[in-house]
């Protein structure tokens, strides 16, 4: 703080530092409590004004008061300083307050480095390709700010810094050169940095709370948000034939229990393991899925999964459930056999669970089904009748259905008749159970976007879907999609495309192409950067024949490597610098340096500030036996270098070559 | 005030030889101070004025006297005191009743060599009278300009310790002095010789001049012809640039000081009998040229001399 008056920082450096801070804290500002935002912006505004109006620094007392106010506001907002949001807000606030006492280059360094740290915390929330743009922006800004600040420091004391480097382009290009130099180190660290199968620092459980995805329960209306969300859910790359679009039912959570409004999985059923699973050799589709993190435990597969990846189990209703929530990008190979027969025999408790309905709900539907059942005793006919009902009555497929209250199925079937997959699946399943046909709800995704550039299917959150399965003895569970009865185009084209208002927007060929390209990039980023986990790393090591490296050995190897590199640079750097600075254009000077080196070997250390005659006197005093030779060389060098009547450099070269003082033992 | 009567210079063939003889003679009088004597002669040959900063009794006056003697110059000594008036230096116009007009009586400054003793004891007014005369080479009194003789060489002395009742010379005026030297105490061996040998003053009286003032003018010219190589210029510039680094001094050497450095350096090389300058010449004159021009930054516990040698140790010879 005492430096305030003494050190004038480069104003451009300060401005770029503020820009870095602004870029880094922007996403945080959006998620911070609103009343903390002005407190955060105030110091920044002050610093900007102070730069332009040359205000003096804020007194220390005021700075302490401002800090106390900020911390108090934080504590009052969050009830403490623990927790992710509070911690990030604290970092943002303190960084902003740091601007009040940014006096030295060191302070600039602290602020820009912490800004970058703040940026990096964003990776806890998202690891998508868009993050690169954000990171690059703040990185460039930080680079420029540091360049300005350090250039000022390097030339401190000189009346003025050299003209070069005053403009942005020079700073940037020099900074980029340094970055390029650092790139190999960065890449090496990226490849070699030890990776555990789970992240080193615990990503908080709620880290991805804002992410949309299928949940472990369904009450009509809960999927609605998904339809507008075009973010990717997963990508599937098929080997061999692609399934037809109407076969693309990606199986997720399966729901059995209905309490009148909400469908749930039921703890027991989810934990029952499948009795039998499809044989791999009969699997018709083989594909690899790269799945975005969901914070949930379902892996999505086509019916029916023939592979069970490690760390997962296959439940009795063929959900693939992982042991740990999926917090990072996950890739798994999968094979599916659509012809598999799902539980042709159902145990009694399960049968009961598939028929159970809450008492006192949906009386009108119950009456109607009772009437139908009297007319159509066959289960198959019953199913067809229900589907026909949806088709022939005036039902609409819409993403904005009216709200439903207590008797959700009654109201939907007889009053509103507007809804999307959830409503149809829920109503249909209830109708089936009323008719005594075992039925359950399956949620997941339907369809996908075929990316012909990368030959894979992109499934987005907006492809979320819900459908029904009914059971009959002998055939087992069979998929019935009531939504297809109402809006077949939903299944044919995908939910978003089936809505008139957004259709034509997506019809532009270039937009389609751009979307495909962008998603391809995103997949590449996922494949090469985000998904570079411990498995890929060890695979890489195996390729190089270093397969024996595990995480622990890697840590030791890295620490050793860093130590060796540090030692080497400490020892070698002075040598390299010496060599570089001593490499002189003038051959005469190079001769003289050679002579100096010879003297050095003989035990006389020369100093670059010594004049030739001075050196000769001192060296001659120390190396008495060589006194005469040294003097002759020095005098000849003086003649060659300083006299107008040139001495003979060749003679000097010969003299120096012939100069062999005894080596010091 | 002492007036030395002109004596014929001894007969040596060339002015270079006579210069060498003059240097030797001074060295016989001021014993054991070869470097300072050489610097004093360099200053003379570079047409600059010399400042000697030292304690009383170490031979400042003797050096000035000896120089005056060997170059055969008319020599005046002005003892600066606090009541010294400009007219005491420059001269005065007196009304002559019989001729009914003013007549200018030249002051002691109208000599080829002036010793301004204890220059910091006089008032700034008197100091500046001297220093202006040094800079201009002429004196203007009551609208009339009087040209000073050529060569014109001022040796000023200062006592650096006894500062009570003194008026230290401002930096701008110190810049008028080309070099500043200090003699320091003699070696024990030399001191023994001083104690046993004849009185210096009487030695001086018997000393014949080696040079003629015209010789000095000619030698000045010769000094200008000394060759300076590009490499040496690089070194001079590196030194100048380093003085401007704030870790050494409050402010760096001016370009004028740089020119002065090069002139002194040529004169020094000439005295060494070379027709080209080498880095050792620069290093020899650099401290004398720098020490009265520089101040150490506040709060740095170093003397100017320490800073100068530190600086020279940092600048590599290109």
Short mmCIF file of N, CA and C in Angstrom, two decimals, chain A residues 323-451:
data_model
loop_
_atom_site.label_atom_id
_atom_site.label_comp_id
_atom_site.label_asym_id
_atom_site.label_seq_id
_atom_site.Cartn_x
_atom_site.Cartn_y
_atom_site.Cartn_z
N UNK A 323 -23.99 -47.10 -10.89
CA UNK A 323 -23.84 -47.06 -9.43
C UNK A 323 -23.64 -45.63 -8.93
N UNK A 324 -23.01 -44.79 -9.78
CA UNK A 324 -22.74 -43.41 -9.37
C UNK A 324 -23.47 -42.48 -10.34
N UNK A 325 -23.92 -41.33 -9.86
CA UNK A 325 -24.53 -40.38 -10.79
C UNK A 325 -23.53 -40.01 -11.89
N UNK A 326 -24.03 -39.71 -13.05
CA UNK A 326 -23.16 -39.40 -14.19
C UNK A 326 -22.85 -37.91 -14.15
N UNK A 327 -21.65 -37.58 -13.64
CA UNK A 327 -21.31 -36.16 -13.48
C UNK A 327 -20.38 -35.69 -14.57
N UNK A 328 -19.89 -36.59 -15.38
CA UNK A 328 -19.04 -36.14 -16.47
C UNK A 328 -19.41 -36.90 -17.73
N UNK A 329 -18.89 -36.39 -18.79
CA UNK A 329 -19.16 -37.01 -20.07
C UNK A 329 -18.85 -38.50 -19.99
N UNK A 330 -19.76 -39.32 -20.54
CA UNK A 330 -19.52 -40.76 -20.41
C UNK A 330 -19.74 -41.41 -21.77
N UNK A 331 -18.82 -42.28 -22.10
CA UNK A 331 -18.94 -42.98 -23.37
C UNK A 331 -19.07 -44.47 -23.10
N UNK A 332 -20.02 -45.12 -23.73
CA UNK A 332 -20.13 -46.56 -23.54
C UNK A 332 -20.56 -47.22 -24.84
N UNK A 333 -20.08 -48.44 -25.01
CA UNK A 333 -20.46 -49.21 -26.18
C UNK A 333 -21.74 -49.97 -25.84
N UNK A 334 -22.60 -50.18 -26.81
CA UNK A 334 -23.87 -50.81 -26.53
C UNK A 334 -24.30 -51.65 -27.73
N UNK A 335 -25.05 -52.68 -27.42
CA UNK A 335 -25.65 -53.49 -28.47
C UNK A 335 -27.08 -53.76 -28.06
N UNK A 336 -27.99 -53.80 -29.03
CA UNK A 336 -29.40 -53.95 -28.69
C UNK A 336 -30.04 -55.01 -29.57
N UNK A 337 -30.93 -55.74 -28.93
CA UNK A 337 -31.69 -56.74 -29.67
C UNK A 337 -33.17 -56.38 -29.55
N UNK A 338 -33.75 -55.78 -30.57
CA UNK A 338 -35.15 -55.34 -30.47
C UNK A 338 -36.11 -56.52 -30.42
N UNK A 339 -35.65 -57.69 -30.84
CA UNK A 339 -36.56 -58.83 -30.87
C UNK A 339 -36.64 -59.57 -29.55
N UNK A 340 -35.94 -59.10 -28.56
CA UNK A 340 -35.90 -59.81 -27.28
C UNK A 340 -37.28 -59.81 -26.62
N UNK A 341 -37.59 -60.91 -25.98
CA UNK A 341 -38.88 -61.03 -25.33
C UNK A 341 -38.72 -60.65 -23.86
N UNK A 342 -39.41 -59.58 -23.46
CA UNK A 342 -39.23 -59.01 -22.13
C UNK A 342 -40.23 -59.67 -21.17
N UNK A 343 -39.70 -60.51 -20.29
CA UNK A 343 -40.49 -61.14 -19.25
C UNK A 343 -41.80 -61.77 -19.73
N UNK A 344 -41.72 -62.83 -20.49
CA UNK A 344 -42.97 -63.48 -20.92
C UNK A 344 -43.77 -64.00 -19.72
N UNK A 345 -43.06 -64.30 -18.61
CA UNK A 345 -43.78 -64.66 -17.38
C UNK A 345 -43.51 -63.59 -16.36
N UNK A 346 -44.59 -63.10 -15.75
CA UNK A 346 -44.42 -62.04 -14.77
C UNK A 346 -44.83 -62.58 -13.41
N UNK A 347 -43.97 -62.37 -12.42
CA UNK A 347 -44.30 -62.85 -11.08
C UNK A 347 -45.49 -62.07 -10.53
N UNK A 348 -46.18 -62.68 -9.61
CA UNK A 348 -47.43 -62.12 -9.12
C UNK A 348 -47.29 -60.71 -8.52
N UNK A 349 -46.29 -60.49 -7.65
CA UNK A 349 -46.19 -59.13 -7.10
C UNK A 349 -45.99 -58.09 -8.19
N UNK A 350 -45.25 -58.46 -9.19
CA UNK A 350 -44.99 -57.51 -10.27
C UNK A 350 -46.25 -57.29 -11.09
N UNK A 351 -46.96 -58.38 -11.31
CA UNK A 351 -48.21 -58.28 -12.03
C UNK A 351 -49.16 -57.34 -11.29
N UNK A 352 -49.15 -57.51 -9.97
CA UNK A 352 -50.03 -56.67 -9.15
C UNK A 352 -49.59 -55.21 -9.26
N UNK A 353 -48.29 -55.01 -9.21
CA UNK A 353 -47.78 -53.64 -9.30
C UNK A 353 -48.13 -53.00 -10.63
N UNK A 354 -48.19 -53.81 -11.67
CA UNK A 354 -48.48 -53.28 -13.00
C UNK A 354 -49.97 -53.04 -13.21
N UNK A 355 -50.76 -53.39 -12.21
CA UNK A 355 -52.20 -53.18 -12.34
C UNK A 355 -52.73 -52.20 -11.31
N UNK A 356 -51.87 -51.85 -10.38
CA UNK A 356 -52.34 -51.09 -9.24
C UNK A 356 -52.70 -49.65 -9.62
N UNK A 357 -53.82 -49.17 -9.04
CA UNK A 357 -54.23 -47.80 -9.28
C UNK A 357 -54.68 -47.20 -7.96
N UNK A 358 -54.47 -45.91 -7.75
CA UNK A 358 -54.94 -45.32 -6.50
C UNK A 358 -56.46 -45.28 -6.45
N UNK A 359 -57.00 -45.39 -5.27
CA UNK A 359 -58.45 -45.35 -5.11
C UNK A 359 -58.96 -43.92 -5.18
N UNK A 360 -60.13 -43.78 -5.77
CA UNK A 360 -60.83 -42.49 -5.72
C UNK A 360 -60.36 -41.48 -6.74
N UNK A 361 -59.67 -41.97 -7.79
CA UNK A 361 -59.25 -41.04 -8.84
C UNK A 361 -59.93 -41.42 -10.14
N UNK A 362 -60.18 -40.43 -10.96
CA UNK A 362 -60.63 -40.60 -12.33
C UNK A 362 -61.86 -41.53 -12.47
N UNK A 363 -62.94 -41.19 -11.80
CA UNK A 363 -64.11 -42.05 -11.88
C UNK A 363 -64.74 -42.12 -13.28
N UNK A 364 -64.71 -41.04 -14.05
CA UNK A 364 -65.35 -41.06 -15.36
C UNK A 364 -64.62 -42.01 -16.29
N UNK A 365 -63.32 -41.99 -16.24
CA UNK A 365 -62.54 -42.90 -17.07
C UNK A 365 -62.84 -44.34 -16.69
N UNK A 366 -62.91 -44.55 -15.38
CA UNK A 366 -63.17 -45.90 -14.91
C UNK A 366 -64.52 -46.40 -15.45
N UNK A 367 -65.50 -45.53 -15.44
CA UNK A 367 -66.82 -45.93 -15.96
C UNK A 367 -66.73 -46.26 -17.45
N UNK A 368 -66.03 -45.39 -18.20
CA UNK A 368 -65.93 -45.59 -19.64
C UNK A 368 -65.22 -46.91 -19.95
N UNK A 369 -64.13 -47.18 -19.22
CA UNK A 369 -63.38 -48.40 -19.48
C UNK A 369 -64.23 -49.62 -19.14
N UNK A 370 -64.97 -49.49 -18.07
CA UNK A 370 -65.84 -50.61 -17.69
C UNK A 370 -66.82 -50.91 -18.82
N UNK A 371 -67.37 -49.82 -19.43
CA UNK A 371 -68.29 -50.03 -20.56
C UNK A 371 -67.58 -50.71 -21.72
N UNK A 372 -66.36 -50.19 -22.06
CA UNK A 372 -65.58 -50.77 -23.17
C UNK A 372 -65.29 -52.23 -22.93
N UNK A 373 -64.92 -52.51 -21.68
CA UNK A 373 -64.48 -53.85 -21.37
C UNK A 373 -65.63 -54.85 -21.58
N UNK A 374 -66.83 -54.37 -21.28
CA UNK A 374 -67.99 -55.23 -21.47
C UNK A 374 -68.17 -55.53 -22.96
N UNK A 375 -67.85 -54.53 -23.80
CA UNK A 375 -68.05 -54.72 -25.23
C UNK A 375 -66.89 -55.48 -25.88
N UNK A 376 -65.65 -55.21 -25.45
CA UNK A 376 -64.49 -55.85 -26.09
C UNK A 376 -63.70 -56.64 -25.06
N UNK A 377 -63.91 -57.95 -25.02
CA UNK A 377 -63.22 -58.75 -24.02
C UNK A 377 -61.75 -58.96 -24.34
N UNK A 378 -61.34 -58.89 -25.62
CA UNK A 378 -59.94 -59.19 -25.96
C UNK A 378 -59.03 -58.05 -25.58
N UNK A 379 -57.86 -58.41 -25.02
CA UNK A 379 -56.91 -57.38 -24.62
C UNK A 379 -56.43 -56.57 -25.83
N UNK A 380 -56.13 -57.28 -26.90
CA UNK A 380 -55.62 -56.62 -28.12
C UNK A 380 -56.64 -55.62 -28.65
N UNK A 381 -57.86 -56.02 -28.69
CA UNK A 381 -58.90 -55.13 -29.18
C UNK A 381 -59.05 -53.92 -28.26
N UNK A 382 -58.87 -54.19 -26.99
CA UNK A 382 -58.98 -53.12 -26.00
C UNK A 382 -57.91 -52.04 -26.26
N UNK A 383 -56.69 -52.52 -26.51
CA UNK A 383 -55.60 -51.59 -26.78
C UNK A 383 -55.91 -50.78 -28.05
N UNK A 384 -56.35 -51.50 -29.07
CA UNK A 384 -56.65 -50.82 -30.33
C UNK A 384 -57.76 -49.80 -30.13
N UNK A 385 -58.71 -50.13 -29.29
CA UNK A 385 -59.83 -49.23 -29.09
C UNK A 385 -59.37 -47.94 -28.39
N UNK A 386 -58.51 -48.14 -27.41
CA UNK A 386 -58.01 -46.96 -26.70
C UNK A 386 -57.21 -46.06 -27.65
N UNK A 387 -56.37 -46.68 -28.48
CA UNK A 387 -55.59 -45.87 -29.42
C UNK A 387 -56.50 -45.17 -30.43
N UNK A 388 -57.51 -45.91 -30.87
CA UNK A 388 -58.45 -45.32 -31.82
C UNK A 388 -59.19 -44.15 -31.18
N UNK A 389 -59.45 -44.31 -29.89
CA UNK A 389 -60.13 -43.23 -29.19
C UNK A 389 -59.30 -41.95 -29.28
N UNK A 390 -58.01 -42.10 -29.01
CA UNK A 390 -57.13 -40.92 -29.08
C UNK A 390 -57.11 -40.36 -30.50
N UNK A 391 -57.13 -41.26 -31.43
CA UNK A 391 -57.00 -40.83 -32.81
C UNK A 391 -58.27 -40.16 -33.33
N UNK A 392 -59.40 -40.73 -32.97
CA UNK A 392 -60.62 -40.25 -33.61
C UNK A 392 -61.26 -39.09 -32.85
N UNK A 393 -61.13 -39.10 -31.56
CA UNK A 393 -61.67 -37.95 -30.84
C UNK A 393 -60.75 -36.75 -31.11
N UNK A 394 -61.23 -35.61 -30.65
CA UNK A 394 -60.56 -34.36 -31.04
C UNK A 394 -59.37 -34.05 -30.12
N UNK A 395 -58.38 -34.94 -30.12
CA UNK A 395 -57.20 -34.70 -29.28
C UNK A 395 -56.15 -33.90 -30.05
N UNK A 396 -55.45 -33.02 -29.30
CA UNK A 396 -54.41 -32.19 -29.93
C UNK A 396 -53.06 -32.45 -29.28
N UNK A 397 -52.05 -32.42 -30.11
CA UNK A 397 -50.68 -32.49 -29.58
C UNK A 397 -50.17 -31.08 -29.41
N UNK A 398 -49.88 -30.70 -28.20
CA UNK A 398 -49.37 -29.35 -27.96
C UNK A 398 -48.37 -29.38 -26.81
N UNK A 399 -47.47 -28.42 -26.84
CA UNK A 399 -46.50 -28.33 -25.76
C UNK A 399 -46.98 -27.42 -24.64
N UNK A 400 -48.09 -26.76 -24.87
CA UNK A 400 -48.60 -25.86 -23.84
C UNK A 400 -50.00 -26.27 -23.42
N UNK A 401 -50.12 -27.40 -22.76
CA UNK A 401 -51.45 -27.85 -22.38
C UNK A 401 -51.96 -27.10 -21.16
N UNK A 402 -53.28 -27.06 -21.00
CA UNK A 402 -53.83 -26.43 -19.80
C UNK A 402 -53.45 -27.26 -18.57
N UNK A 403 -53.53 -26.61 -17.41
CA UNK A 403 -53.17 -27.32 -16.18
C UNK A 403 -54.27 -28.32 -15.82
N UNK A 404 -53.84 -29.39 -15.18
CA UNK A 404 -54.80 -30.41 -14.75
C UNK A 404 -54.82 -30.41 -13.23
N UNK A 405 -55.99 -30.69 -12.64
CA UNK A 405 -56.03 -30.70 -11.17
C UNK A 405 -56.13 -32.14 -10.66
N UNK A 406 -57.13 -32.47 -9.85
CA UNK A 406 -57.12 -33.77 -9.14
C UNK A 406 -57.24 -34.96 -10.08
N UNK A 407 -58.31 -35.00 -10.86
CA UNK A 407 -58.54 -36.17 -11.71
C UNK A 407 -57.88 -35.94 -13.06
N UNK A 408 -56.59 -36.12 -13.07
CA UNK A 408 -55.82 -35.71 -14.25
C UNK A 408 -56.29 -36.45 -15.51
N UNK A 409 -56.56 -37.72 -15.40
CA UNK A 409 -56.91 -38.49 -16.59
C UNK A 409 -58.32 -38.12 -17.06
N UNK A 410 -59.23 -38.01 -16.12
CA UNK A 410 -60.60 -37.59 -16.47
C UNK A 410 -60.59 -36.26 -17.20
N UNK A 411 -59.90 -35.31 -16.59
CA UNK A 411 -59.91 -33.97 -17.17
C UNK A 411 -59.27 -33.98 -18.56
N UNK A 412 -58.22 -34.76 -18.66
CA UNK A 412 -57.52 -34.78 -19.96
C UNK A 412 -58.38 -35.47 -21.03
N UNK A 413 -58.97 -36.57 -20.64
CA UNK A 413 -59.70 -37.34 -21.65
C UNK A 413 -61.00 -36.67 -22.07
N UNK A 414 -61.67 -35.98 -21.13
CA UNK A 414 -63.02 -35.51 -21.46
C UNK A 414 -63.10 -34.00 -21.60
N UNK A 415 -62.16 -33.23 -20.96
CA UNK A 415 -62.29 -31.79 -21.05
C UNK A 415 -61.24 -31.15 -21.96
N UNK A 416 -59.98 -31.25 -21.51
CA UNK A 416 -58.98 -30.44 -22.21
C UNK A 416 -58.57 -31.06 -23.55
N UNK A 417 -58.28 -32.31 -23.53
CA UNK A 417 -57.87 -33.05 -24.73
C UNK A 417 -56.66 -32.41 -25.45
N UNK A 418 -55.86 -31.72 -24.66
CA UNK A 418 -54.63 -31.17 -25.23
C UNK A 418 -53.47 -31.62 -24.35
N UNK A 419 -52.43 -32.07 -24.98
CA UNK A 419 -51.30 -32.49 -24.17
C UNK A 419 -50.21 -33.08 -25.04
N UNK A 420 -49.15 -33.50 -24.38
CA UNK A 420 -48.06 -34.12 -25.13
C UNK A 420 -47.80 -35.51 -24.58
N UNK A 421 -46.73 -36.10 -24.95
CA UNK A 421 -46.49 -37.53 -24.71
C UNK A 421 -46.84 -37.97 -23.29
N UNK A 422 -46.44 -37.15 -22.30
CA UNK A 422 -46.72 -37.54 -20.92
C UNK A 422 -48.20 -37.76 -20.67
N UNK A 423 -48.98 -36.80 -21.15
CA UNK A 423 -50.42 -36.89 -20.92
C UNK A 423 -50.99 -38.14 -21.56
N UNK A 424 -50.58 -38.39 -22.81
CA UNK A 424 -51.12 -39.54 -23.52
C UNK A 424 -50.66 -40.83 -22.88
N UNK A 425 -49.35 -40.88 -22.53
CA UNK A 425 -48.82 -42.11 -21.95
C UNK A 425 -49.49 -42.38 -20.61
N UNK A 426 -49.62 -41.33 -19.82
CA UNK A 426 -50.22 -41.48 -18.49
C UNK A 426 -51.68 -41.93 -18.62
N UNK A 427 -52.44 -41.24 -19.46
CA UNK A 427 -53.85 -41.56 -19.62
C UNK A 427 -54.01 -42.98 -20.15
N UNK A 428 -53.21 -43.34 -21.15
CA UNK A 428 -53.31 -44.66 -21.76
C UNK A 428 -52.99 -45.75 -20.75
N UNK A 429 -51.93 -45.52 -19.95
CA UNK A 429 -51.53 -46.54 -19.00
C UNK A 429 -52.61 -46.72 -17.93
N UNK A 430 -53.18 -45.63 -17.48
CA UNK A 430 -54.25 -45.71 -16.49
C UNK A 430 -55.43 -46.49 -17.08
N UNK A 431 -55.77 -46.16 -18.36
CA UNK A 431 -56.90 -46.83 -19.00
C UNK A 431 -56.64 -48.34 -19.07
N UNK A 432 -55.39 -48.72 -19.42
CA UNK A 432 -55.07 -50.13 -19.55
C UNK A 432 -55.21 -50.84 -18.20
N UNK A 433 -54.69 -50.19 -17.17
CA UNK A 433 -54.76 -50.82 -15.86
C UNK A 433 -56.21 -50.96 -15.42
N UNK A 434 -57.02 -49.95 -15.75
CA UNK A 434 -58.44 -50.05 -15.39
C UNK A 434 -59.09 -51.23 -16.11
N UNK A 435 -58.58 -51.48 -17.33
CA UNK A 435 -59.14 -52.59 -18.09
C UNK A 435 -58.54 -53.92 -17.67
N UNK A 436 -57.63 -53.89 -16.69
CA UNK A 436 -57.03 -55.13 -16.22
C UNK A 436 -55.85 -55.60 -17.03
N UNK A 437 -55.34 -54.75 -17.87
CA UNK A 437 -54.16 -55.11 -18.65
C UNK A 437 -52.95 -54.53 -17.96
N UNK A 438 -51.93 -55.33 -17.60
CA UNK A 438 -50.73 -54.78 -16.95
C UNK A 438 -50.05 -53.75 -17.86
N UNK A 439 -49.75 -52.63 -17.29
CA UNK A 439 -49.15 -51.55 -18.11
C UNK A 439 -48.20 -50.74 -17.26
N UNK A 440 -47.23 -50.12 -17.90
CA UNK A 440 -46.29 -49.25 -17.20
C UNK A 440 -45.84 -48.15 -18.17
N UNK A 441 -45.16 -47.17 -17.61
CA UNK A 441 -44.71 -46.04 -18.43
C UNK A 441 -43.19 -46.10 -18.58
N UNK A 442 -42.72 -45.89 -19.78
CA UNK A 442 -41.28 -45.80 -20.02
C UNK A 442 -40.99 -44.38 -20.49
N UNK A 443 -39.98 -43.77 -19.88
CA UNK A 443 -39.55 -42.46 -20.39
C UNK A 443 -38.16 -42.61 -20.98
N UNK A 444 -37.82 -41.63 -21.77
CA UNK A 444 -36.52 -41.68 -22.44
C UNK A 444 -36.53 -40.68 -23.57
N UNK A 445 -35.89 -41.02 -24.64
CA UNK A 445 -35.86 -40.13 -25.79
C UNK A 445 -36.35 -40.89 -26.99
N UNK A 446 -36.92 -40.14 -27.91
CA UNK A 446 -37.39 -40.78 -29.12
C UNK A 446 -36.82 -40.04 -30.30
N UNK A 447 -36.28 -40.77 -31.24
CA UNK A 447 -35.78 -40.16 -32.46
C UNK A 447 -34.36 -39.67 -32.29
N UNK A 448 -34.07 -38.54 -32.93
CA UNK A 448 -32.72 -38.00 -32.91
C UNK A 448 -32.45 -37.34 -34.24
N UNK A 449 -31.36 -36.70 -34.29
CA UNK A 449 -31.01 -35.90 -35.47
C UNK A 449 -29.80 -36.56 -36.11
N UNK A 450 -29.98 -37.04 -37.31
CA UNK A 450 -28.85 -37.71 -37.95
C UNK A 450 -27.89 -36.67 -38.51
N UNK A 451 -26.67 -36.69 -38.05
CA UNK A 451 -25.66 -35.76 -38.53
C UNK A 451 -24.88 -36.46 -39.63
#
